[in-house]
Amino acid sequence: MPVEIIPSFLLYCLVSGITPGPANLSSLATAVRRGRSPAIRQWYGILVGYTIVMLCSGLLAFFVGQALNEHVAKLSFVGAAYILWLAYKMLRESCDDAVESRPFKGFVSGLFIQLTNVKIMIFGITAQTTFMLPYNRSIVAVMLFSLALSVTGPSCNMVWLLTGVKLRDIFSKYQKPIGIAMAISLVACAVSILTIG
């Protein structure tokens, strides 16, 4: 990758990573509802899932390239349906006082969120086809680039998680309106995936 496009690449990573998406909103909600330790366990799943998706995106972009774009739209419907399910679950939990008594599978939850996260699939393929493949067609370079991309999203996700930890006291007072706002944000994510894709 030429040095002159590195600022554009870094800005693309920051904007893609920090904007609301299913993993960011889920980390925020988990940290707010359950605290730092459960949210960190979920974050490990997010990190592993993100890495898997970035490596797969790199391989797909390397071997299939631009022909993959027509299938991204189909994946968008699956991703949007999953995000709507997350919104429903978040809304239901915000109206339920017994959230703490339910079993929570932190790592598995984080992993599943990322393995079904169309936002990061599109991010990985776009990053590869825009910033790597035009300048380097080596499979080793593509895989190393994929591993480097694996740091971007989870780093931004940690910001959402830590924000949730700080907002935990506020959430306990305003659980229902905050839960509704987060559910609406997830619905907006689902709509944007369908309208962009």
mmCIF file of C-alpha atoms in Angstrom:
data_model
loop_
_atom_site.group_PDB
_atom_site.id
_atom_site.type_symbol
_atom_site.label_atom_id
_atom_site.label_comp_id
_atom_site.label_asym_id
_atom_site.label_seq_id
_atom_site.Cartn_x
_atom_site.Cartn_y
_atom_site.Cartn_z
ATOM 1 C CA MET A 1 0.000 0.000 0.000
ATOM 2 C CA PRO A 2 1.455 3.386 -0.975
ATOM 3 C CA VAL A 3 2.254 5.711 1.929
ATOM 4 C CA GLU A 4 -0.007 8.466 0.559
ATOM 5 C CA ILE A 5 -3.171 6.364 1.000
ATOM 6 C CA ILE A 6 -2.419 5.317 4.599
ATOM 7 C CA PRO A 7 -4.292 8.330 6.091
ATOM 8 C CA SER A 8 -7.377 7.414 4.024
ATOM 9 C CA PHE A 9 -7.083 3.804 5.127
ATOM 10 C CA LEU A 10 -6.779 4.747 8.819
ATOM 11 C CA LEU A 11 -9.749 7.099 8.574
ATOM 12 C CA TYR A 12 -11.772 4.341 6.872
ATOM 13 C CA CYS A 13 -10.875 1.934 9.712
ATOM 14 C CA LEU A 14 -11.773 4.465 12.410
ATOM 15 C CA VAL A 15 -15.111 5.456 10.895
ATOM 16 C CA SER A 16 -16.073 1.836 10.168
ATOM 17 C CA GLY A 17 -15.015 0.654 13.607
ATOM 18 C CA ILE A 18 -16.441 3.394 15.810
ATOM 19 C CA THR A 19 -19.869 3.809 14.181
ATOM 20 C CA PRO A 20 -22.790 1.958 15.795
ATOM 21 C CA GLY A 21 -23.164 -1.619 14.701
ATOM 22 C CA PRO A 22 -24.403 -4.832 16.303
ATOM 23 C CA ALA A 23 -21.146 -5.592 18.147
ATOM 24 C CA ASN A 24 -20.654 -2.038 19.424
ATOM 25 C CA LEU A 25 -24.231 -1.720 20.636
ATOM 26 C CA SER A 26 -24.152 -5.197 22.160
ATOM 27 C CA SER A 27 -20.916 -4.395 24.033
ATOM 28 C CA LEU A 28 -22.413 -1.165 25.303
ATOM 29 C CA ALA A 29 -25.584 -2.947 26.458
ATOM 30 C CA THR A 30 -23.670 -5.822 28.086
ATOM 31 C CA ALA A 31 -21.355 -3.458 29.959
ATOM 32 C CA VAL A 32 -24.297 -1.335 31.108
ATOM 33 C CA ARG A 33 -26.419 -4.300 32.232
ATOM 34 C CA ARG A 34 -23.851 -6.721 33.561
ATOM 35 C CA GLY A 35 -20.647 -4.765 34.209
ATOM 36 C CA ARG A 36 -17.048 -4.919 33.084
ATOM 37 C CA SER A 37 -16.143 -8.606 33.576
ATOM 38 C CA PRO A 38 -19.017 -10.118 31.541
ATOM 39 C CA ALA A 39 -18.522 -7.444 28.867
ATOM 40 C CA ILE A 40 -14.806 -8.280 28.627
ATOM 41 C CA ARG A 41 -15.649 -11.993 28.218
ATOM 42 C CA GLN A 42 -17.999 -11.057 25.393
ATOM 43 C CA TRP A 43 -15.290 -8.797 23.919
ATOM 44 C CA TYR A 44 -12.906 -11.775 23.642
ATOM 45 C CA GLY A 45 -15.536 -13.518 21.527
ATOM 46 C CA ILE A 46 -15.884 -10.350 19.444
ATOM 47 C CA LEU A 47 -12.105 -10.262 18.917
ATOM 48 C CA VAL A 48 -11.937 -13.915 17.834
ATOM 49 C CA GLY A 49 -15.006 -13.568 15.604
ATOM 50 C CA TYR A 50 -13.647 -10.374 14.047
ATOM 51 C CA THR A 51 -10.323 -12.073 13.313
ATOM 52 C CA ILE A 52 -12.058 -15.049 11.692
ATOM 53 C CA VAL A 53 -14.219 -12.763 9.529
ATOM 54 C CA MET A 54 -11.210 -10.631 8.484
ATOM 55 C CA LEU A 55 -9.195 -13.714 7.485
ATOM 56 C CA CYS A 56 -12.142 -15.132 5.531
ATOM 57 C CA SER A 57 -12.771 -11.732 3.911
ATOM 58 C CA GLY A 58 -9.133 -11.565 2.887
ATOM 59 C CA LEU A 59 -9.261 -15.017 1.313
ATOM 60 C CA LEU A 60 -12.541 -14.244 -0.456
ATOM 61 C CA ALA A 61 -11.264 -10.927 -1.756
ATOM 62 C CA PHE A 62 -8.020 -12.543 -2.906
ATOM 63 C CA PHE A 63 -9.633 -15.441 -4.750
ATOM 64 C CA VAL A 64 -12.950 -14.009 -5.841
ATOM 65 C CA GLY A 65 -12.417 -10.240 -5.808
ATOM 66 C CA GLN A 66 -15.071 -8.089 -7.413
ATOM 67 C CA ALA A 67 -17.347 -11.011 -8.351
ATOM 68 C CA LEU A 68 -18.187 -11.267 -4.650
ATOM 69 C CA ASN A 69 -20.051 -7.942 -4.616
ATOM 70 C CA GLU A 70 -23.278 -9.414 -6.055
ATOM 71 C CA HIS A 71 -23.533 -11.850 -3.121
ATOM 72 C CA VAL A 72 -23.015 -9.194 -0.445
ATOM 73 C CA ALA A 73 -26.598 -8.011 -1.010
ATOM 74 C CA LYS A 74 -27.905 -11.494 -0.148
ATOM 75 C CA LEU A 75 -25.819 -11.566 3.027
ATOM 76 C CA SER A 76 -27.248 -8.177 3.937
ATOM 77 C CA PHE A 77 -30.736 -9.649 4.392
ATOM 78 C CA VAL A 78 -29.421 -12.326 6.761
ATOM 79 C CA GLY A 79 -27.412 -9.747 8.708
ATOM 80 C CA ALA A 80 -30.340 -7.328 8.883
ATOM 81 C CA ALA A 81 -32.656 -10.088 10.159
ATOM 82 C CA TYR A 82 -30.153 -10.984 12.884
ATOM 83 C CA ILE A 83 -29.762 -7.331 13.900
ATOM 84 C CA LEU A 84 -33.556 -6.982 14.126
ATOM 85 C CA TRP A 85 -33.611 -10.047 16.378
ATOM 86 C CA LEU A 86 -30.936 -8.407 18.573
ATOM 87 C CA ALA A 87 -33.078 -5.239 18.717
ATOM 88 C CA TYR A 88 -36.103 -7.279 19.806
ATOM 89 C CA LYS A 89 -34.063 -9.084 22.455
ATOM 90 C CA MET A 90 -32.589 -5.811 23.740
ATOM 91 C CA LEU A 91 -36.034 -4.189 23.878
ATOM 92 C CA ARG A 92 -37.509 -7.171 25.695
ATOM 93 C CA GLU A 93 -34.669 -7.248 28.234
ATOM 94 C CA SER A 94 -34.927 -3.501 28.868
ATOM 95 C CA CYS A 95 -38.562 -3.972 29.869
ATOM 96 C CA ASP A 96 -37.811 -7.016 32.039
ATOM 97 C CA ASP A 97 -36.509 -6.668 35.596
ATOM 98 C CA ALA A 98 -35.079 -10.227 35.677
ATOM 99 C CA VAL A 99 -32.227 -9.650 33.196
ATOM 100 C CA GLU A 100 -29.532 -10.535 35.729
ATOM 101 C CA SER A 101 -31.048 -13.975 36.425
ATOM 102 C CA ARG A 102 -30.828 -15.118 32.804
ATOM 103 C CA PRO A 103 -27.845 -17.189 31.705
ATOM 104 C CA PHE A 104 -25.248 -15.175 29.777
ATOM 105 C CA LYS A 105 -22.799 -16.775 27.382
ATOM 106 C CA GLY A 106 -20.281 -13.956 26.997
ATOM 107 C CA PHE A 107 -17.605 -15.378 24.697
ATOM 108 C CA VAL A 108 -20.058 -17.358 22.562
ATOM 109 C CA SER A 109 -22.364 -14.355 22.334
ATOM 110 C CA GLY A 110 -19.530 -12.096 21.129
ATOM 111 C CA LEU A 111 -18.285 -14.703 18.660
ATOM 112 C CA PHE A 112 -21.758 -15.242 17.186
ATOM 113 C CA ILE A 113 -22.371 -11.498 16.867
ATOM 114 C CA GLN A 114 -19.235 -11.111 14.771
ATOM 115 C CA LEU A 115 -19.660 -14.251 12.669
ATOM 116 C CA THR A 116 -23.058 -12.933 11.563
ATOM 117 C CA ASN A 117 -22.036 -9.254 11.324
ATOM 118 C CA VAL A 118 -22.449 -8.191 7.698
ATOM 119 C CA LYS A 119 -21.034 -4.743 8.522
ATOM 120 C CA ILE A 120 -17.583 -6.175 9.199
ATOM 121 C CA MET A 121 -17.775 -8.583 6.260
ATOM 122 C CA ILE A 122 -18.334 -5.626 3.952
ATOM 123 C CA PHE A 123 -15.607 -3.690 5.777
ATOM 124 C CA GLY A 124 -13.061 -6.500 5.339
ATOM 125 C CA ILE A 125 -13.779 -7.087 1.661
ATOM 126 C CA THR A 126 -13.810 -3.360 0.897
ATOM 127 C CA ALA A 127 -10.543 -2.778 2.764
ATOM 128 C CA GLN A 128 -8.884 -5.638 0.876
ATOM 129 C CA THR A 129 -10.141 -4.671 -2.574
ATOM 130 C CA THR A 130 -9.496 -0.941 -2.077
ATOM 131 C CA PHE A 131 -6.335 -0.705 -0.009
ATOM 132 C CA MET A 132 -4.432 -3.988 -0.474
ATOM 133 C CA LEU A 133 -5.156 -5.937 -3.645
ATOM 134 C CA PRO A 134 -4.580 -3.080 -6.113
ATOM 135 C CA TYR A 135 -1.023 -2.782 -4.748
ATOM 136 C CA ASN A 136 -0.030 -6.274 -3.615
ATOM 137 C CA ARG A 137 -1.404 -9.619 -4.862
ATOM 138 C CA SER A 138 0.589 -11.830 -2.472
ATOM 139 C CA ILE A 139 -1.534 -14.185 -0.351
ATOM 140 C CA VAL A 140 0.889 -13.699 2.556
ATOM 141 C CA ALA A 141 0.474 -9.917 2.359
ATOM 142 C CA VAL A 142 -3.318 -10.280 2.189
ATOM 143 C CA MET A 143 -3.362 -12.524 5.290
ATOM 144 C CA LEU A 144 -1.036 -10.192 7.220
ATOM 145 C CA PHE A 145 -3.245 -7.270 6.211
ATOM 146 C CA SER A 146 -6.276 -9.272 7.446
ATOM 147 C CA LEU A 147 -4.597 -9.804 10.815
ATOM 148 C CA ALA A 148 -3.820 -6.073 11.014
ATOM 149 C CA LEU A 149 -7.484 -5.317 10.243
ATOM 150 C CA SER A 150 -8.443 -7.614 13.128
ATOM 151 C CA VAL A 151 -7.163 -5.010 15.579
ATOM 152 C CA THR A 152 -9.243 -2.108 14.237
ATOM 153 C CA GLY A 153 -12.822 -3.105 15.040
ATOM 154 C CA PRO A 154 -12.249 -4.657 18.476
ATOM 155 C CA SER A 155 -10.185 -1.598 19.485
ATOM 156 C CA CYS A 156 -13.079 0.694 18.631
ATOM 157 C CA ASN A 157 -15.479 -1.770 20.247
ATOM 158 C CA MET A 158 -13.542 -1.430 23.505
ATOM 159 C CA VAL A 159 -14.472 2.286 23.521
ATOM 160 C CA TRP A 160 -18.170 1.308 23.467
ATOM 161 C CA LEU A 161 -17.601 -1.285 26.192
ATOM 162 C CA LEU A 162 -15.812 1.153 28.505
ATOM 163 C CA THR A 163 -18.503 3.762 27.849
ATOM 164 C CA GLY A 164 -21.079 1.190 28.929
ATOM 165 C CA VAL A 165 -19.153 0.519 32.141
ATOM 166 C CA LYS A 166 -19.144 4.250 32.926
ATOM 167 C CA LEU A 167 -22.872 4.556 32.142
ATOM 168 C CA ARG A 168 -23.932 1.615 34.286
ATOM 169 C CA ASP A 169 -25.231 3.756 37.167
ATOM 170 C CA ILE A 170 -27.221 5.953 34.803
ATOM 171 C CA PHE A 171 -28.662 2.896 33.063
ATOM 172 C CA SER A 172 -29.919 1.433 36.323
ATOM 173 C CA LYS A 173 -32.059 4.570 36.776
ATOM 174 C CA TYR A 174 -33.232 4.818 33.146
ATOM 175 C CA GLN A 175 -33.136 1.186 31.993
ATOM 176 C CA LYS A 176 -36.291 1.229 29.881
ATOM 177 C CA PRO A 177 -35.701 4.413 27.796
ATOM 178 C CA ILE A 178 -32.029 3.572 27.212
ATOM 179 C CA GLY A 179 -32.932 0.012 26.165
ATOM 180 C CA ILE A 180 -35.549 1.362 23.770
ATOM 181 C CA ALA A 181 -33.012 3.841 22.317
ATOM 182 C CA MET A 182 -30.456 1.046 21.787
ATOM 183 C CA ALA A 183 -33.083 -1.193 20.172
ATOM 184 C CA ILE A 184 -34.057 1.659 17.826
ATOM 185 C CA SER A 185 -30.353 2.124 16.998
ATOM 186 C CA LEU A 186 -30.100 -1.548 16.046
ATOM 187 C CA VAL A 187 -33.179 -1.230 13.829
ATOM 188 C CA ALA A 188 -31.503 1.775 12.161
ATOM 189 C CA CYS A 189 -28.384 -0.395 11.587
ATOM 190 C CA ALA A 190 -30.527 -3.089 9.958
ATOM 191 C CA VAL A 191 -32.257 -0.539 7.718
ATOM 192 C CA SER A 192 -28.942 1.028 6.696
ATOM 193 C CA ILE A 193 -27.505 -2.385 5.788
ATOM 194 C CA LEU A 194 -30.479 -3.040 3.500
ATOM 195 C CA THR A 195 -30.454 0.405 1.902
ATOM 196 C CA ILE A 196 -26.675 0.588 1.409
ATOM 197 C CA GLY A 197 -26.232 -3.056 0.335
#
